[in-house]
Structures are given as C-alpha cells and as structure tokens.
C-alpha cells in the first residue's frame, strides 16, 4: 500500500512574513463569536514579538511553557482553558519551536475530539477534523511544521498523534523569528534535521521522493553548519521543511528510537537527545557521525556525557521498552529482520555508553 499523505496546503516564506498573519487569519474569523487561540512560547513574553501578534478583542493568548516537552496532561489542560474561554474557537496558532507547534496541533485536534489526548497517541485514531491551525516556527530543524504528527509524552508512552488531521492548514516561515535563538539550541534543533536526513537516506524505506527532499535538506545543513553563509537562517528553515518532507515518505531510524527512550526516562529534549545518541552510532551511520563531529567542532558545541551512569535496571528497562515500541523506525534502519539484530542487551549496551 502506498501512503496517500496530506501536505500543508498554505505556506508563506520570507523575512517579515509574520506581519501578514493578521491578513492570513482574517478569512477564518467568520463566526461572530469565533475567537483565535494563540499558543506562544513563553520565551517571547517579554520580547518585541509579543507586541506583533495580531490578537483581537475576544481572542485568547496563552503563553505556553516548554521546559518539559509536551505532555498529554498539558494538552488536555490547555484544551480546557480554551473551553472555559468559549466554545467556538475559530483557530489555533502555535508560535514557537517544535514543542509549541506540537501543542498547537494537539489542542486543535482535542477541540473537536472527545476525551484525553492520551487516547489518540498512535496512528490514525483521530475521528474528527481539527479546528483550523497554523504553525509558526521560531527554531528550525524538527520538521514539525510539515509533519502529520504531534509528539506527546503520555502516562504510558512517548508517541505522536499521527493523522492527516494533525497537519497544519497554514505555516508561516519567517527566518527573522529564529534569529535570536541561543547558539546551542539552534545547533541541537538543526541536528534534528541533519539526523532526519541521515536516517531517511540510509533507511530501507528510501525512495526517490524521500531522497530528493533528504539530499537537498542535508546539503543545506552542511552549508549552514560547516560554512555559515549569510543567509543561514533562511537555509536552515528550508532544510527543516525539506527534512520533514523526506521523512514523511520514509521514516527515521536508530537515533530517533533510542532518543525517544532517553527523553521518556530522563526528560532530555529531542534535539539534544538526538545529538547525544547520534555520537555513539558509528556502527550504523559511519559517514553521518563523522560529519556530525565536524559540525560539533566547527560550532564549538560540547555534548553532555554520563547521562545513564546512575540509572537503575528498572529505568533502563523502561527506556528499552519505549525504544522497542517504535517498530517502523527499526524496520527502516535495519530491515524486516530487525528484531533478531536489535536485542535488549544491544540497546542497553548503547545506552550505557551515553
Ligand atoms: P523546543 O520547542 O522544545 O524549544 C527548545 C527551547 O528553545 C525552549 O526552551 C524554547 O523556549 C526555546 N526557544 C524556542 N524558540 C526560541 C527562540 N527563537 N529564541 C530563544 N529561545 C527559543 O525545541 P525544538 O527543538 O524546536 O522542538 C523539540 C520538540 O519538537 C520536541 O518536543 C519534539 O518531540 C518535537 N518534535 C516534533 C516533531 C513533529 O513532527 N511533530 C518532529 C521532531 C520533534
Ligand atoms: Zn527528530
């Protein structure tokens, strides 16, 4: 079966394009009681961007905190806050990194689907279309702006709500918005994109569609992190978009599977978690790891170490369980026989080095 996947129908790109948001939202404001919900990373609460958000009378602006990556309980709480404000939200706009964009996707889905967001972690469990939702990245790399998932940590698992309804109706790609990101955060989120490309291009699911996007995204990452061109913010933003398109028709691999476990148990953020794991994956991705180390050097980033030094056996087992649930990732990386190759002991040995 071929995947018949949905893409973001509307994209605006360019420095300063954020200022067209008001005009973009206007056609959605049809119902007299309809209000817009803005979910904005609280890192911007005191910054000039705060004054540029087109909040109208009756709208709801919530500063979201992403010190922890999105949890299902937080999504449910945000949905309840929106309901307390009114029943007829016209749309949800997420402004921030991958975490904030994922919160916006999840809240827009939970405004039309009953129960808890934890009930929908998995593939195609969503029944009703989301309310109109817009993604505006302030970090480049995750590809969350184009993907059909919102990654959530629930009571039992870290797993996305994967569905066609998850995909944004509109994205606003304004490279000005990423300019102020701290260098290390910019690097880690950028490496998420680089690793998406390595895992997609070396995966068994690779096809010409994914390869076309993946190769271009990888070339852009190389330029950004090894040559630092003047339009690096533009290039990294497009790398993220293309990297996301690449994995939409293939899959990620070993690094993401292990990084999900690390993040579930230790709360390590996605970009940094991927970078920590990737550094130990020479046996799977030799060339990619060598180039990644060049980028680390060039960008003067030193990775955290000894994360798993004091981990109990129970915690290690939970991490392994989370990693092993992600069968499609392992299959992409190692082929259909992956279970014979990737034993619990081998995963534990990899984790122990980190
Ligand atoms: P993030 O959204 O987790 O943010 C990381 C930190 O950077 C936060 O402290 C945030 O406040 C801060 N920040 C964001 N933009 C900033 C800016 N312009 N200036 C200063 N600080 C800024 O980071 P991320 O790496 O973009 O996203 C990681 C998240 O994305 C994880 O939750 C991960 O699960 C998710 N993810 C989702 C997908 C998807 O397809 N849905 C794909 C990959 C990752
Ligand atoms: Zn990723």
CSV table of C-alpha atoms and ligand atoms in Angstrom, one decimal:
chain,number,residue,atom,x,y,z
A,1,UNK,CA,0.0,0.0,0.0
A,2,UNK,CA,1.3,3.4,-0.9
A,3,UNK,CA,0.9,6.2,1.6
A,4,UNK,CA,-1.5,8.9,0.3
A,5,UNK,CA,-0.3,11.6,2.6
A,6,UNK,CA,-1.6,15.1,3.3
A,7,UNK,CA,0.7,18.1,2.9
A,8,UNK,CA,0.4,21.6,4.4
A,9,UNK,CA,-1.8,23.5,1.9
A,10,UNK,CA,-0.6,27.0,2.5
A,11,UNK,CA,2.9,28.3,3.1
A,12,UNK,CA,4.2,31.8,3.4
A,13,UNK,CA,8.0,32.3,3.4
A,14,UNK,CA,10.3,35.2,3.9
A,15,UNK,CA,11.8,37.7,6.4
A,16,UNK,CA,9.0,39.8,7.8
A,17,UNK,CA,6.2,37.5,6.5
A,18,UNK,CA,5.0,37.2,10.2
A,19,UNK,CA,3.4,40.6,9.7
A,20,UNK,CA,1.0,39.2,7.2
A,21,UNK,CA,-0.5,36.9,9.9
A,22,UNK,CA,-3.4,39.3,10.6
A,23,UNK,CA,-4.5,39.2,7.0
A,24,UNK,CA,-4.0,35.4,6.8
A,25,UNK,CA,-6.3,34.8,9.8
A,26,UNK,CA,-9.0,37.3,8.7
A,27,UNK,CA,-10.9,34.9,6.4
A,28,UNK,CA,-11.2,32.4,9.3
A,29,UNK,CA,-12.9,34.9,11.6
A,30,UNK,CA,-16.4,34.3,10.1
A,31,UNK,CA,-18.4,33.5,13.2
A,32,UNK,CA,-19.3,36.5,15.3
A,33,UNK,CA,-18.4,34.6,18.5
A,34,UNK,CA,-15.4,32.9,16.9
A,35,UNK,CA,-12.1,33.6,18.6
A,36,UNK,CA,-8.5,32.9,17.8
A,37,UNK,CA,-6.3,31.0,20.2
A,38,UNK,CA,-2.6,31.9,20.2
A,39,UNK,CA,-0.3,29.5,21.9
A,40,UNK,CA,3.0,31.2,22.2
A,41,UNK,CA,6.3,30.0,23.7
A,42,UNK,CA,6.7,32.0,26.9
A,43,UNK,CA,10.3,32.8,26.0
A,44,UNK,CA,8.8,35.6,23.9
A,45,UNK,CA,6.5,37.1,26.6
A,46,UNK,CA,8.9,40.0,27.2
A,47,UNK,CA,10.2,40.3,23.6
A,48,UNK,CA,9.2,42.7,20.8
A,49,UNK,CA,7.4,39.7,19.0
A,50,UNK,CA,4.8,39.8,21.8
A,51,UNK,CA,3.6,43.2,20.5
A,52,UNK,CA,3.3,42.0,16.9
A,53,UNK,CA,0.9,39.1,17.5
A,54,UNK,CA,-2.5,40.1,15.9
A,55,UNK,CA,-4.6,39.5,19.0
A,56,UNK,CA,-8.2,40.9,18.5
A,57,UNK,CA,-10.8,41.5,21.1
A,58,UNK,CA,-12.2,38.2,22.3
A,59,UNK,CA,-9.1,36.2,21.3
A,60,UNK,CA,-7.2,34.1,23.8
A,61,UNK,CA,-3.4,34.3,24.1
A,62,UNK,CA,-1.8,31.7,26.2
A,63,UNK,CA,2.0,31.8,27.0
A,64,UNK,CA,3.0,28.1,27.0
A,65,UNK,CA,5.9,26.7,28.8
A,66,UNK,CA,8.0,24.1,27.1
A,67,UNK,CA,10.7,23.5,29.8
A,68,UNK,CA,9.2,20.0,29.6
A,69,UNK,CA,8.4,18.6,26.2
A,70,UNK,CA,4.6,18.4,25.6
A,71,UNK,CA,2.7,16.1,27.8
A,72,UNK,CA,-0.8,14.8,27.2
A,73,UNK,CA,-2.0,16.2,30.6
A,74,UNK,CA,-0.8,19.7,29.5
A,75,UNK,CA,-2.6,19.4,26.2
A,76,UNK,CA,-5.8,18.5,28.0
A,77,UNK,CA,-5.4,21.4,30.4
A,78,UNK,CA,-4.9,23.8,27.5
A,79,UNK,CA,-8.0,22.5,25.8
A,80,UNK,CA,-10.0,23.0,29.0
A,81,UNK,CA,-8.7,26.6,29.2
A,82,UNK,CA,-9.9,27.2,25.7
A,83,UNK,CA,-13.3,25.8,26.5
A,84,UNK,CA,-13.6,28.0,29.6
A,85,UNK,CA,-13.0,31.0,27.3
A,86,UNK,CA,-15.7,29.9,24.8
A,87,UNK,CA,-17.0,27.1,22.7
A,88,UNK,CA,-16.4,28.4,19.2
A,89,UNK,CA,-12.7,28.8,18.6
A,90,UNK,CA,-12.0,29.8,15.0
A,91,UNK,CA,-8.5,28.6,15.0
A,92,UNK,CA,-5.3,27.8,16.9
A,93,UNK,CA,-2.0,29.5,16.1
A,94,UNK,CA,1.2,28.0,17.5
A,95,UNK,CA,4.3,30.3,17.7
A,96,UNK,CA,7.5,28.6,18.9
A,97,UNK,CA,9.8,25.7,18.4
A,98,UNK,CA,8.7,22.1,17.8
A,99,UNK,CA,7.2,21.8,21.2
A,100,UNK,CA,4.9,24.7,20.9
A,101,UNK,CA,3.9,23.8,17.3
A,102,UNK,CA,3.1,20.3,18.6
A,103,UNK,CA,1.0,21.8,21.4
A,104,UNK,CA,-1.0,23.8,18.9
A,105,UNK,CA,-1.6,20.8,16.7
A,106,UNK,CA,-2.7,18.7,19.6
A,107,UNK,CA,-5.0,21.4,21.1
A,108,UNK,CA,-6.6,22.0,17.7
A,109,UNK,CA,-7.4,18.2,17.5
A,110,UNK,CA,-8.6,18.0,21.0
A,111,UNK,CA,-11.1,20.8,20.5
A,112,UNK,CA,-13.1,18.5,18.2
A,113,UNK,CA,-12.3,15.1,19.5
A,114,UNK,CA,-13.6,13.9,22.9
A,115,UNK,CA,-11.6,12.5,25.8
A,116,UNK,CA,-7.9,12.8,26.6
A,117,UNK,CA,-5.2,13.4,24.1
A,118,UNK,CA,-3.6,10.2,25.5
A,119,UNK,CA,-6.4,8.2,23.9
A,120,UNK,CA,-5.2,9.2,20.5
A,121,UNK,CA,-1.4,8.5,20.7
A,122,UNK,CA,-0.8,6.2,17.8
A,123,UNK,CA,-1.7,6.1,14.2
A,124,UNK,CA,-4.9,7.4,12.7
A,125,UNK,CA,-7.0,7.2,15.8
A,126,UNK,CA,-8.4,10.7,15.4
A,127,UNK,CA,-12.1,10.7,14.2
A,128,UNK,CA,-12.9,14.4,13.5
A,129,UNK,CA,-11.1,17.2,11.7
A,130,UNK,CA,-9.2,19.6,13.9
A,131,UNK,CA,-10.1,23.3,14.1
A,132,UNK,CA,-8.1,25.5,11.7
A,133,UNK,CA,-4.5,25.6,12.9
A,134,UNK,CA,-1.4,27.5,12.0
A,135,UNK,CA,2.3,26.7,12.7
A,136,UNK,CA,4.9,29.4,13.0
A,137,UNK,CA,8.4,28.1,13.8
A,138,UNK,CA,10.9,30.0,15.9
A,139,UNK,CA,13.5,27.3,15.7
A,140,UNK,CA,14.5,25.3,12.6
A,141,UNK,CA,15.0,21.6,12.4
A,142,UNK,CA,12.2,19.4,13.7
A,143,UNK,CA,10.1,19.5,10.6
A,144,UNK,CA,7.1,19.7,12.9
A,145,UNK,CA,5.8,22.5,10.6
A,146,UNK,CA,5.2,20.0,7.9
A,147,UNK,CA,4.7,16.6,9.6
A,148,UNK,CA,1.4,14.7,10.3
A,149,UNK,CA,2.3,14.1,13.9
A,150,UNK,CA,2.3,15.8,17.3
A,151,UNK,CA,4.8,14.1,19.6
A,152,UNK,CA,3.4,13.8,23.2
A,153,UNK,CA,4.5,12.1,26.3
A,154,UNK,CA,1.6,10.3,27.9
A,155,UNK,CA,1.2,8.3,31.1
A,156,UNK,CA,2.4,5.2,29.4
A,157,UNK,CA,4.4,6.2,26.3
A,158,UNK,CA,6.0,8.9,24.3
A,159,UNK,CA,4.2,8.6,21.0
A,160,UNK,CA,2.7,11.0,18.4
A,161,UNK,CA,-0.9,11.6,17.5
A,162,UNK,CA,-0.3,10.7,13.8
A,163,UNK,CA,-3.2,11.6,11.5
A,164,UNK,CA,-4.0,13.6,8.4
A,165,UNK,CA,-6.0,16.0,10.6
A,166,UNK,CA,-2.8,16.8,12.5
A,167,UNK,CA,-1.2,18.6,9.5
A,168,UNK,CA,-1.3,22.4,9.8
A,169,UNK,CA,-3.6,24.3,7.5
A,170,UNK,CA,-1.1,27.1,7.2
A,171,UNK,CA,2.6,27.6,8.1
A,172,UNK,CA,4.4,30.9,8.3
A,173,UNK,CA,8.1,30.6,7.7
A,174,UNK,CA,9.8,33.8,8.7
A,175,UNK,CA,13.6,33.5,9.2
A,176,UNK,CA,13.6,36.6,11.3
A,177,UNK,CA,11.9,34.7,14.1
A,178,UNK,CA,14.8,32.2,14.6
A,179,UNK,CA,17.5,34.9,14.7
A,180,UNK,CA,17.5,35.3,18.5
A,181,UNK,CA,17.7,31.6,19.4
A,182,UNK,CA,20.7,30.6,21.6
A,183,UNK,CA,23.5,29.1,19.5
A,184,UNK,CA,23.5,25.7,21.3
A,185,UNK,CA,19.7,25.3,21.0
A,186,UNK,CA,19.9,26.3,17.3
A,187,UNK,CA,22.5,23.7,16.8
A,188,UNK,CA,20.7,20.9,18.5
A,189,UNK,CA,17.4,21.6,16.7
A,190,UNK,CA,19.3,21.9,13.5
A,191,UNK,CA,20.9,18.5,14.1
A,192,UNK,CA,17.4,17.0,14.4
A,193,UNK,CA,17.1,17.9,10.8
A,194,UNK,CA,20.5,16.6,9.8
A,195,UNK,CA,19.8,13.3,11.6
A,196,UNK,CA,16.3,13.1,9.9
A,197,UNK,CA,18.2,13.2,6.6
A,198,UNK,CA,20.9,10.6,7.5
A,199,UNK,CA,18.2,8.2,8.8
A,200,UNK,CA,15.9,8.7,5.9
A,201,UNK,CA,18.7,8.5,3.2
A,202,UNK,CA,20.2,5.3,4.8
A,203,UNK,CA,16.9,3.7,5.6
A,204,UNK,CA,15.4,0.6,3.8
A,205,UNK,CA,12.2,2.6,3.1
A,206,UNK,CA,14.1,5.1,0.9
A,207,UNK,CA,12.5,6.1,-2.4
A,208,UNK,CA,13.1,8.8,-5.0
A,209,UNK,CA,10.6,11.1,-3.2
A,210,UNK,CA,12.3,11.0,0.1
A,211,UNK,CA,15.7,11.0,-1.4
A,212,UNK,CA,15.0,14.2,-3.4
A,213,UNK,CA,14.0,16.1,-0.3
A,214,UNK,CA,16.5,14.4,2.0
A,215,UNK,CA,19.6,15.2,-0.2
A,216,UNK,CA,18.6,18.8,-0.5
A,217,UNK,CA,18.0,19.2,3.2
A,218,UNK,CA,21.3,17.6,4.0
A,219,UNK,CA,23.2,19.8,1.6
A,220,UNK,CA,21.6,22.9,3.3
A,221,UNK,CA,22.5,21.6,6.8
A,222,UNK,CA,26.1,21.1,5.6
A,223,UNK,CA,26.3,24.7,4.3
A,224,UNK,CA,24.8,26.1,7.4
A,225,UNK,CA,26.9,24.3,10.0
A,226,UNK,CA,30.2,23.9,8.1
A,227,UNK,CA,30.3,27.2,6.0
A,228,UNK,CA,28.0,29.6,7.8
A,229,UNK,CA,26.6,31.5,4.9
A,230,UNK,CA,25.0,34.9,5.4
A,231,UNK,CA,21.5,33.5,4.7
A,232,UNK,CA,22.0,30.6,7.1
A,233,UNK,CA,18.6,31.3,8.8
A,234,UNK,CA,16.7,31.0,5.5
A,235,UNK,CA,18.6,27.9,4.6
A,236,UNK,CA,18.1,26.1,7.9
A,237,UNK,CA,14.4,26.9,7.7
A,238,UNK,CA,14.1,25.3,4.3
A,239,UNK,CA,16.3,22.4,5.4
A,240,UNK,CA,13.8,21.7,8.2
A,241,UNK,CA,10.9,21.8,5.8
A,242,UNK,CA,12.6,19.5,3.3
A,243,UNK,CA,13.9,17.2,6.0
A,244,UNK,CA,10.3,16.9,7.3
A,245,UNK,CA,9.1,16.1,3.7
A,246,UNK,CA,11.8,13.5,3.4
A,247,UNK,CA,10.7,11.5,6.4
A,248,UNK,CA,7.0,12.0,5.6
A,249,UNK,CA,7.5,9.4,2.8
A,250,UNK,CA,10.2,7.3,4.6
A,251,UNK,CA,11.0,7.1,8.3
A,252,UNK,CA,13.6,7.9,10.9
A,253,UNK,CA,15.9,5.2,12.4
A,254,UNK,CA,18.1,4.1,15.2
A,255,UNK,CA,18.9,7.5,16.6
A,256,UNK,CA,15.3,8.6,17.0
A,257,UNK,CA,14.3,5.2,18.5
A,258,UNK,CA,17.0,5.5,21.2
A,259,UNK,CA,16.4,9.2,21.7
A,260,UNK,CA,12.7,8.6,22.5
A,261,UNK,CA,13.7,6.3,25.3
A,262,UNK,CA,16.2,8.8,26.7
A,263,UNK,CA,13.7,11.6,26.5
A,264,UNK,CA,10.9,9.5,28.2
A,265,UNK,CA,13.0,8.4,31.1
A,266,UNK,CA,15.3,11.4,31.6
A,267,UNK,CA,13.3,14.3,30.2
A,268,UNK,CA,16.1,15.1,27.7
A,269,UNK,CA,14.8,17.4,24.9
A,270,UNK,CA,14.5,15.9,21.4
A,271,UNK,CA,17.3,17.8,19.6
A,272,UNK,CA,19.9,17.4,22.3
A,273,UNK,CA,18.9,13.8,22.9
A,274,UNK,CA,19.3,13.0,19.3
A,275,UNK,CA,22.8,14.7,19.3
A,276,UNK,CA,23.8,12.7,22.4
A,277,UNK,CA,22.7,9.4,20.9
A,278,UNK,CA,23.9,10.0,17.4
A,279,UNK,CA,27.5,10.4,18.6
A,280,UNK,CA,27.5,6.7,19.5
A,281,UNK,CA,26.0,5.4,16.3
A,282,UNK,CA,29.1,5.0,14.1
A,283,UNK,CA,28.3,1.3,13.6
A,284,UNK,CA,25.1,2.3,11.9
A,285,UNK,CA,25.8,5.7,10.3
A,286,UNK,CA,29.6,6.0,10.0
A,287,UNK,CA,29.8,8.9,7.5
A,288,UNK,CA,27.0,10.8,9.1
A,289,UNK,CA,28.6,10.6,12.5
A,290,UNK,CA,31.9,11.7,11.2
A,291,UNK,CA,30.4,14.8,9.6
A,292,UNK,CA,28.3,15.5,12.7
A,293,UNK,CA,31.5,15.6,14.7
A,294,UNK,CA,33.0,18.1,12.3
A,295,UNK,CA,29.9,20.2,12.8
A,296,UNK,CA,30.2,19.9,16.6
A,297,UNK,CA,33.8,21.1,16.3
A,298,UNK,CA,33.1,23.9,14.0
A,299,UNK,CA,30.2,25.2,16.1
A,300,UNK,CA,32.2,24.6,19.4
A,301,UNK,CA,29.5,22.5,21.0
A,302,UNK,CA,30.3,20.1,23.7
A,303,UNK,CA,27.8,17.4,24.3
A,304,UNK,CA,26.6,16.4,27.8
A,305,UNK,CA,28.0,13.0,28.9
A,306,UNK,CA,27.4,10.3,31.5
A,307,UNK,CA,23.6,10.6,31.4
A,308,UNK,CA,22.9,7.0,32.2
A,309,UNK,CA,25.7,6.4,34.7
A,310,UNK,CA,23.4,6.1,37.7
A,311,UNK,CA,20.4,4.6,36.0
A,312,UNK,CA,18.7,1.7,37.8
A,313,UNK,CA,17.9,-1.5,36.0
A,314,UNK,CA,14.2,-0.7,36.1
A,315,UNK,CA,14.8,2.7,34.5
A,316,UNK,CA,17.0,1.1,31.8
A,317,UNK,CA,14.3,-1.4,31.1
A,318,UNK,CA,11.7,1.3,30.7
A,319,UNK,CA,13.9,3.1,28.2
A,320,UNK,CA,14.4,0.0,26.2
A,321,UNK,CA,10.7,-0.7,26.2
A,322,UNK,CA,10.0,2.8,24.8
A,323,UNK,CA,12.6,2.4,22.1
A,324,UNK,CA,11.4,-1.1,21.1
A,325,UNK,CA,7.8,0.1,20.6
A,326,UNK,CA,8.9,2.1,17.6
A,327,UNK,CA,8.9,-0.9,15.2
A,328,UNK,CA,8.7,1.2,12.0
A,329,UNK,CA,11.9,3.1,12.9
A,330,UNK,CA,13.8,-0.1,13.5
A,331,UNK,CA,12.5,-1.7,10.4
A,332,UNK,CA,13.5,1.3,8.3
A,333,UNK,CA,17.0,1.2,9.8
A,334,UNK,CA,17.7,-2.5,9.8
A,335,UNK,CA,15.1,-4.2,7.6
A,336,UNK,CA,12.3,-6.6,8.4
A,337,UNK,CA,14.5,-8.9,10.5
A,338,UNK,CA,15.4,-6.1,12.9
A,339,UNK,CA,14.2,-7.9,16.0
A,340,UNK,CA,17.0,-10.5,15.6
A,341,UNK,CA,19.7,-7.8,15.4
A,342,UNK,CA,18.4,-5.3,17.9
A,343,UNK,CA,18.2,-7.2,21.2
A,344,UNK,CA,17.5,-5.6,24.6
A,345,UNK,CA,21.2,-6.3,25.5
A,346,UNK,CA,22.5,-4.4,22.5
A,347,UNK,CA,20.2,-1.5,23.2
A,348,UNK,CA,21.3,-1.5,26.9
A,349,UNK,CA,25.0,-1.5,25.8
A,350,UNK,CA,24.4,1.5,23.6
A,351,UNK,CA,22.6,3.4,26.3
A,352,UNK,CA,25.3,2.6,28.9
A,353,UNK,CA,27.9,4.5,26.8
A,354,UNK,CA,25.8,7.7,26.9
B,1,LIG,P1,11.6,23.3,21.6
B,1,LIG,O1,10.3,23.8,21.0
B,1,LIG,O2,11.5,22.2,22.6
B,1,LIG,O3,12.3,24.6,22.4
B,1,LIG,C1,13.6,24.4,23.0
B,1,LIG,C2,13.9,25.6,23.8
B,1,LIG,O4,14.1,26.8,22.9
B,1,LIG,C3,12.8,26.1,24.7
B,1,LIG,O5,13.3,26.5,25.9
B,1,LIG,C4,12.1,27.2,24.0
B,1,LIG,O6,11.5,28.1,24.9
B,1,LIG,C5,13.3,27.9,23.3
B,1,LIG,N1,13.1,28.7,22.1
B,1,LIG,C6,12.3,28.4,21.0
B,1,LIG,N2,12.4,29.3,20.1
B,1,LIG,C7,13.3,30.2,20.5
B,1,LIG,C8,13.9,31.4,20.0
B,1,LIG,N3,13.6,31.9,18.8
B,1,LIG,N4,14.7,32.1,20.8
B,1,LIG,C9,15.0,31.7,22.0
B,1,LIG,N5,14.6,30.5,22.6
B,1,LIG,C10,13.7,29.8,21.8
B,1,LIG,O7,12.7,23.0,20.6
B,1,LIG,P2,12.6,22.2,19.2
B,1,LIG,O8,13.9,21.5,19.1
B,1,LIG,O9,12.2,23.1,18.1
B,1,LIG,O10,11.5,21.2,19.3
B,1,LIG,C11,11.6,19.9,20.0
B,1,LIG,C12,10.2,19.4,20.2
B,1,LIG,O11,9.7,19.1,18.9
B,1,LIG,C13,10.1,18.1,21.0
B,1,LIG,O12,9.0,18.2,21.8
B,1,LIG,C14,9.9,17.1,19.9
B,1,LIG,O13,9.2,16.0,20.4
B,1,LIG,C15,9.1,17.8,18.9
B,1,LIG,N6,9.3,17.2,17.6
B,1,LIG,C16,8.2,17.1,16.8
B,1,LIG,C17,8.2,16.7,15.5
B,1,LIG,C18,6.9,16.5,14.8
B,1,LIG,O14,7.0,16.1,13.6
B,1,LIG,N7,5.8,16.9,15.3
B,1,LIG,C19,9.4,16.3,15.0
B,1,LIG,C20,10.6,16.4,15.7
B,1,LIG,C21,10.5,16.9,17.0
B,2,LIG,ZN1,13.5,14.4,15.1
